[in-house]
Amino acid sequence: MKENPSMIITGTSKGIGRGIAQYFLSKGYTVFGCSRSASTLEEPEYFHSQVDITDYKQVRTWISSIRKVSPSIDVLICNAGIAPASTLLTMMSGDLVEKVMSTNIGGTYYVCQEVAKQMVRQRSGRIITISSMAVGLHLEGTSAYAASKSAVVEMTKILAKELAPFNITCNTLAPSMMMTDAVEVLGDEIISHALNKLTIKRKLTIDEICNVLSFFIAPQSACITGQVIHMGLVN
């Protein structure tokens, strides 16, 4: 690992994003995080910004501010996303469907676009997007969310081809289930049903998730690009 590596993570105020930030801070990274809300994470090398990633101007301003204080951007982890659950016949409002797509697809694209500009200049970088087991689980009530996360997978594969000439790798991690606030609200019945559809029928730990992220980031993974790693494996 290079001296004083820097990392950008979206969606760090809570849940998996916060756990990822804490993990890589402990490994010596300077971490720039964002979410719509403020963060209670207080570490000397953690810098938080309140950003709505669906707003391209906000994303551009945020990444520009990071470039002014960091000589390089070594890693981007696109973690931010929303996952409202509703079946087609009790479907969420059109505005909420649009919010899912604009956050999970549009927001991810905007951040990748702005960070990639810097990575192209430095001719190196790692981009990791976060998908979900929902893509293969086909669980009732997740149609909009699963569709958005499927789009993220395909987008990442195309970015891998576009950015390969600049020594930038782009991969996707699709974790199964980790106990977060967003998961807890689903209730025991839905959680149990989802876990029973997995090959490894248990919840993930943040260390397990970060182990795969570390694999993607490692210098030895310079030829790993356009790949998706599914954790837990949906049957």
Coordinates of C-alpha atoms in Angstrom, one line a residue:
M1 CA 0.0 0.0 0.0
K2 CA 1.3 3.5 -0.9
E3 CA 2.0 6.0 1.9
N4 CA -1.0 8.0 3.0
P5 CA -3.6 6.4 0.6
S6 CA -6.9 8.2 0.1
M7 CA -10.3 6.8 -0.3
I8 CA -13.7 8.2 -1.1
I9 CA -16.8 6.4 0.2
T10 CA -20.4 7.4 -0.4
G11 CA -23.1 6.8 2.2
T12 CA -21.0 6.8 5.3
S13 CA -23.3 8.2 8.0
K14 CA -24.5 4.7 9.1
G15 CA -24.7 1.1 8.2
I16 CA -22.2 -0.7 5.9
G17 CA -20.7 2.6 4.6
R18 CA -19.8 3.7 8.1
G19 CA -18.4 0.3 8.9
I20 CA -16.3 0.4 5.7
A21 CA -15.0 3.9 6.6
Q22 CA -14.0 2.7 10.1
Y23 CA -12.2 -0.3 8.8
F24 CA -10.1 1.5 6.2
L25 CA -9.3 4.3 8.7
S26 CA -7.8 1.6 10.9
K27 CA -5.7 0.5 8.0
G28 CA -4.1 4.0 7.5
Y29 CA -6.3 5.5 4.8
T30 CA -7.5 9.1 4.7
V31 CA -11.2 8.7 4.1
F32 CA -13.5 11.3 2.5
G33 CA -17.1 10.3 3.2
C34 CA -20.5 11.8 2.3
S35 CA -24.2 11.3 3.0
R36 CA -27.3 13.5 3.0
S37 CA -27.0 13.8 6.8
A38 CA -24.3 14.7 9.2
S39 CA -21.9 12.0 10.6
T40 CA -21.0 11.2 14.2
L41 CA -17.8 9.5 13.0
E42 CA -14.9 11.4 14.5
E43 CA -11.5 10.4 13.4
P44 CA -8.4 12.5 12.6
E45 CA -8.3 11.2 9.0
Y46 CA -12.0 11.2 8.3
F47 CA -13.6 14.1 6.5
H48 CA -17.4 14.2 6.1
S49 CA -19.5 16.2 3.7
Q50 CA -23.2 16.5 3.4
V51 CA -23.9 15.8 -0.3
D52 CA -27.0 14.8 -2.3
I53 CA -25.4 12.6 -4.9
T54 CA -28.4 12.9 -7.1
D55 CA -27.4 16.5 -7.7
Y56 CA -24.5 16.6 -10.2
K57 CA -23.5 20.1 -9.2
Q58 CA -23.1 19.0 -5.5
V59 CA -21.1 16.0 -6.5
R60 CA -18.8 18.0 -8.7
T61 CA -18.2 20.6 -6.0
W62 CA -17.5 17.9 -3.4
I63 CA -15.0 16.0 -5.5
S64 CA -13.3 19.3 -6.5
S65 CA -12.9 20.2 -2.8
I66 CA -11.3 16.9 -2.2
R67 CA -8.8 17.3 -5.1
K68 CA -7.7 20.6 -3.5
V69 CA -6.5 18.9 -0.3
S70 CA -5.6 15.4 -1.6
P71 CA -2.8 14.9 -4.2
S72 CA -4.5 11.7 -5.4
I73 CA -7.7 9.7 -5.1
D74 CA -6.7 6.1 -4.9
V75 CA -10.0 4.3 -4.2
L76 CA -13.6 5.1 -4.7
I77 CA -16.3 2.9 -3.0
C78 CA -19.8 3.8 -4.2
N79 CA -21.9 2.5 -1.3
A80 CA -24.8 5.0 -1.1
G81 CA -28.2 3.7 -2.0
I82 CA -31.8 3.5 -0.9
A83 CA -33.9 0.4 -0.7
P84 CA -37.7 1.0 0.0
A85 CA -39.7 -2.2 -0.2
S86 CA -43.1 -2.3 -1.8
T87 CA -44.8 -4.8 -4.2
L88 CA -46.0 -3.7 -7.6
L89 CA -49.7 -3.5 -6.6
T90 CA -48.9 -1.5 -3.5
M91 CA -46.2 0.4 -5.3
M92 CA -44.5 3.4 -3.9
S93 CA -45.2 6.7 -5.5
G94 CA -43.7 7.7 -8.8
D95 CA -41.5 10.2 -7.0
L96 CA -40.0 7.5 -4.8
V97 CA -39.3 5.2 -7.7
E98 CA -37.5 8.1 -9.4
K99 CA -35.6 8.7 -6.2
V100 CA -34.4 5.0 -6.1
M101 CA -33.2 5.2 -9.6
S102 CA -31.6 8.7 -9.3
T103 CA -29.8 7.7 -6.1
N104 CA -28.7 4.1 -6.9
I105 CA -27.9 4.6 -10.6
G106 CA -27.6 8.4 -11.3
G107 CA -25.8 9.2 -8.1
T108 CA -23.3 6.3 -8.5
Y109 CA -22.7 7.4 -12.1
Y110 CA -22.1 11.1 -11.2
V111 CA -19.6 10.2 -8.5
C112 CA -17.8 7.7 -10.7
Q113 CA -17.6 10.3 -13.5
E114 CA -16.1 13.0 -11.3
V115 CA -13.6 10.7 -9.5
A116 CA -12.6 9.0 -12.8
K117 CA -11.4 12.4 -14.1
Q118 CA -8.8 12.6 -11.4
M119 CA -7.9 8.9 -11.7
V120 CA -7.3 9.4 -15.4
R121 CA -5.0 12.3 -14.7
Q122 CA -2.9 10.2 -12.2
R123 CA -3.3 7.1 -14.4
S124 CA -4.3 4.8 -11.6
G125 CA -7.2 4.0 -9.3
R126 CA -9.7 1.5 -8.0
I127 CA -13.4 1.9 -8.4
I128 CA -15.8 -0.4 -6.5
T129 CA -19.5 -0.3 -6.7
I130 CA -21.9 -2.0 -4.3
S131 CA -24.7 -4.1 -5.7
S132 CA -26.9 -6.4 -3.7
M133 CA -28.1 -10.0 -3.3
A134 CA -31.5 -8.5 -4.3
V135 CA -30.4 -8.8 -7.9
G136 CA -30.6 -12.6 -7.8
L137 CA -32.9 -13.1 -4.9
H138 CA -36.1 -12.1 -6.7
L139 CA -37.7 -11.2 -3.3
E140 CA -41.2 -9.7 -3.4
G141 CA -41.2 -6.0 -2.8
T142 CA -37.7 -5.3 -4.2
S143 CA -38.4 -4.8 -7.9
A144 CA -37.3 -1.1 -8.1
Y145 CA -34.3 -1.7 -5.9
A146 CA -33.2 -4.9 -7.6
A147 CA -33.5 -3.2 -11.0
S148 CA -31.4 -0.3 -9.9
K149 CA -28.7 -2.5 -8.5
S150 CA -28.7 -4.7 -11.6
A151 CA -28.0 -1.5 -13.6
V152 CA -25.1 -0.7 -11.3
V153 CA -23.5 -4.1 -12.2
E154 CA -23.7 -3.5 -15.9
M155 CA -22.6 0.1 -15.7
T156 CA -19.5 -1.0 -13.7
K157 CA -18.6 -3.6 -16.3
I158 CA -18.7 -0.9 -19.1
L159 CA -16.7 1.5 -17.0
A160 CA -14.1 -1.2 -16.5
K161 CA -13.6 -1.3 -20.3
E162 CA -13.6 2.5 -20.7
L163 CA -11.1 3.1 -17.9
A164 CA -8.7 0.1 -18.3
P165 CA -6.3 2.1 -20.6
F166 CA -5.6 4.4 -17.6
N167 CA -4.8 1.6 -15.1
I168 CA -8.1 2.0 -13.4
T169 CA -10.0 -1.1 -12.3
C170 CA -13.8 -1.2 -11.8
N171 CA -15.4 -4.0 -9.9
T172 CA -18.7 -4.7 -8.0
L173 CA -19.3 -6.3 -4.6
A174 CA -22.7 -7.8 -4.1
P175 CA -23.0 -8.6 -0.3
S176 CA -25.8 -10.7 1.0
M177 CA -27.1 -9.4 4.4
M178 CA -25.5 -7.6 7.2
M179 CA -27.6 -6.4 10.2
T180 CA -28.1 -2.7 9.7
D181 CA -30.9 -0.3 10.6
A182 CA -32.2 -0.7 7.0
V183 CA -32.3 -4.5 7.4
E184 CA -33.8 -4.6 10.9
V185 CA -36.9 -2.8 9.8
L186 CA -37.7 -5.6 7.4
G187 CA -38.7 -7.8 10.3
D188 CA -37.7 -11.3 11.4
E189 CA -39.9 -13.1 8.8
I190 CA -38.5 -11.4 5.8
I191 CA -35.0 -11.6 7.1
S192 CA -35.3 -15.4 7.7
H193 CA -36.9 -15.9 4.3
A194 CA -34.0 -14.1 2.6
L195 CA -31.3 -15.9 4.5
N196 CA -32.9 -19.3 3.7
K197 CA -32.4 -18.5 0.0
L198 CA -28.7 -18.1 0.4
T199 CA -26.1 -20.9 0.3
I200 CA -24.4 -19.5 3.4
K201 CA -27.4 -18.9 5.6
R202 CA -26.2 -16.2 7.9
K203 CA -25.5 -12.5 8.1
L204 CA -22.2 -11.0 7.1
T205 CA -19.8 -9.2 9.2
I206 CA -18.2 -5.9 8.2
D207 CA -14.8 -7.5 8.3
E208 CA -15.9 -10.1 5.7
I209 CA -17.2 -7.3 3.4
C210 CA -14.0 -5.3 3.8
N211 CA -11.9 -8.4 3.1
V212 CA -13.3 -8.5 -0.4
L213 CA -12.9 -4.8 -0.8
S214 CA -9.3 -5.1 0.2
F215 CA -8.8 -7.8 -2.5
F216 CA -10.1 -5.5 -5.2
I217 CA -7.9 -2.7 -3.9
A218 CA -4.7 -4.6 -3.5
P219 CA -1.8 -3.9 -6.0
Q220 CA -1.8 -7.6 -6.9
S221 CA -5.4 -7.2 -8.2
A222 CA -4.4 -4.9 -11.1
C223 CA -5.8 -7.3 -13.6
I224 CA -9.0 -7.9 -11.8
T225 CA -11.6 -5.7 -13.4
G226 CA -15.2 -5.9 -14.6
Q227 CA -15.9 -8.6 -12.0
V228 CA -18.8 -9.2 -9.5
I229 CA -18.2 -11.0 -6.3
H230 CA -21.4 -12.3 -4.7
M231 CA -21.2 -12.9 -1.0
G232 CA -23.4 -15.7 0.4
L233 CA -24.5 -16.9 -3.0
V234 CA -28.2 -16.8 -3.8
N235 CA -29.5 -20.2 -4.6

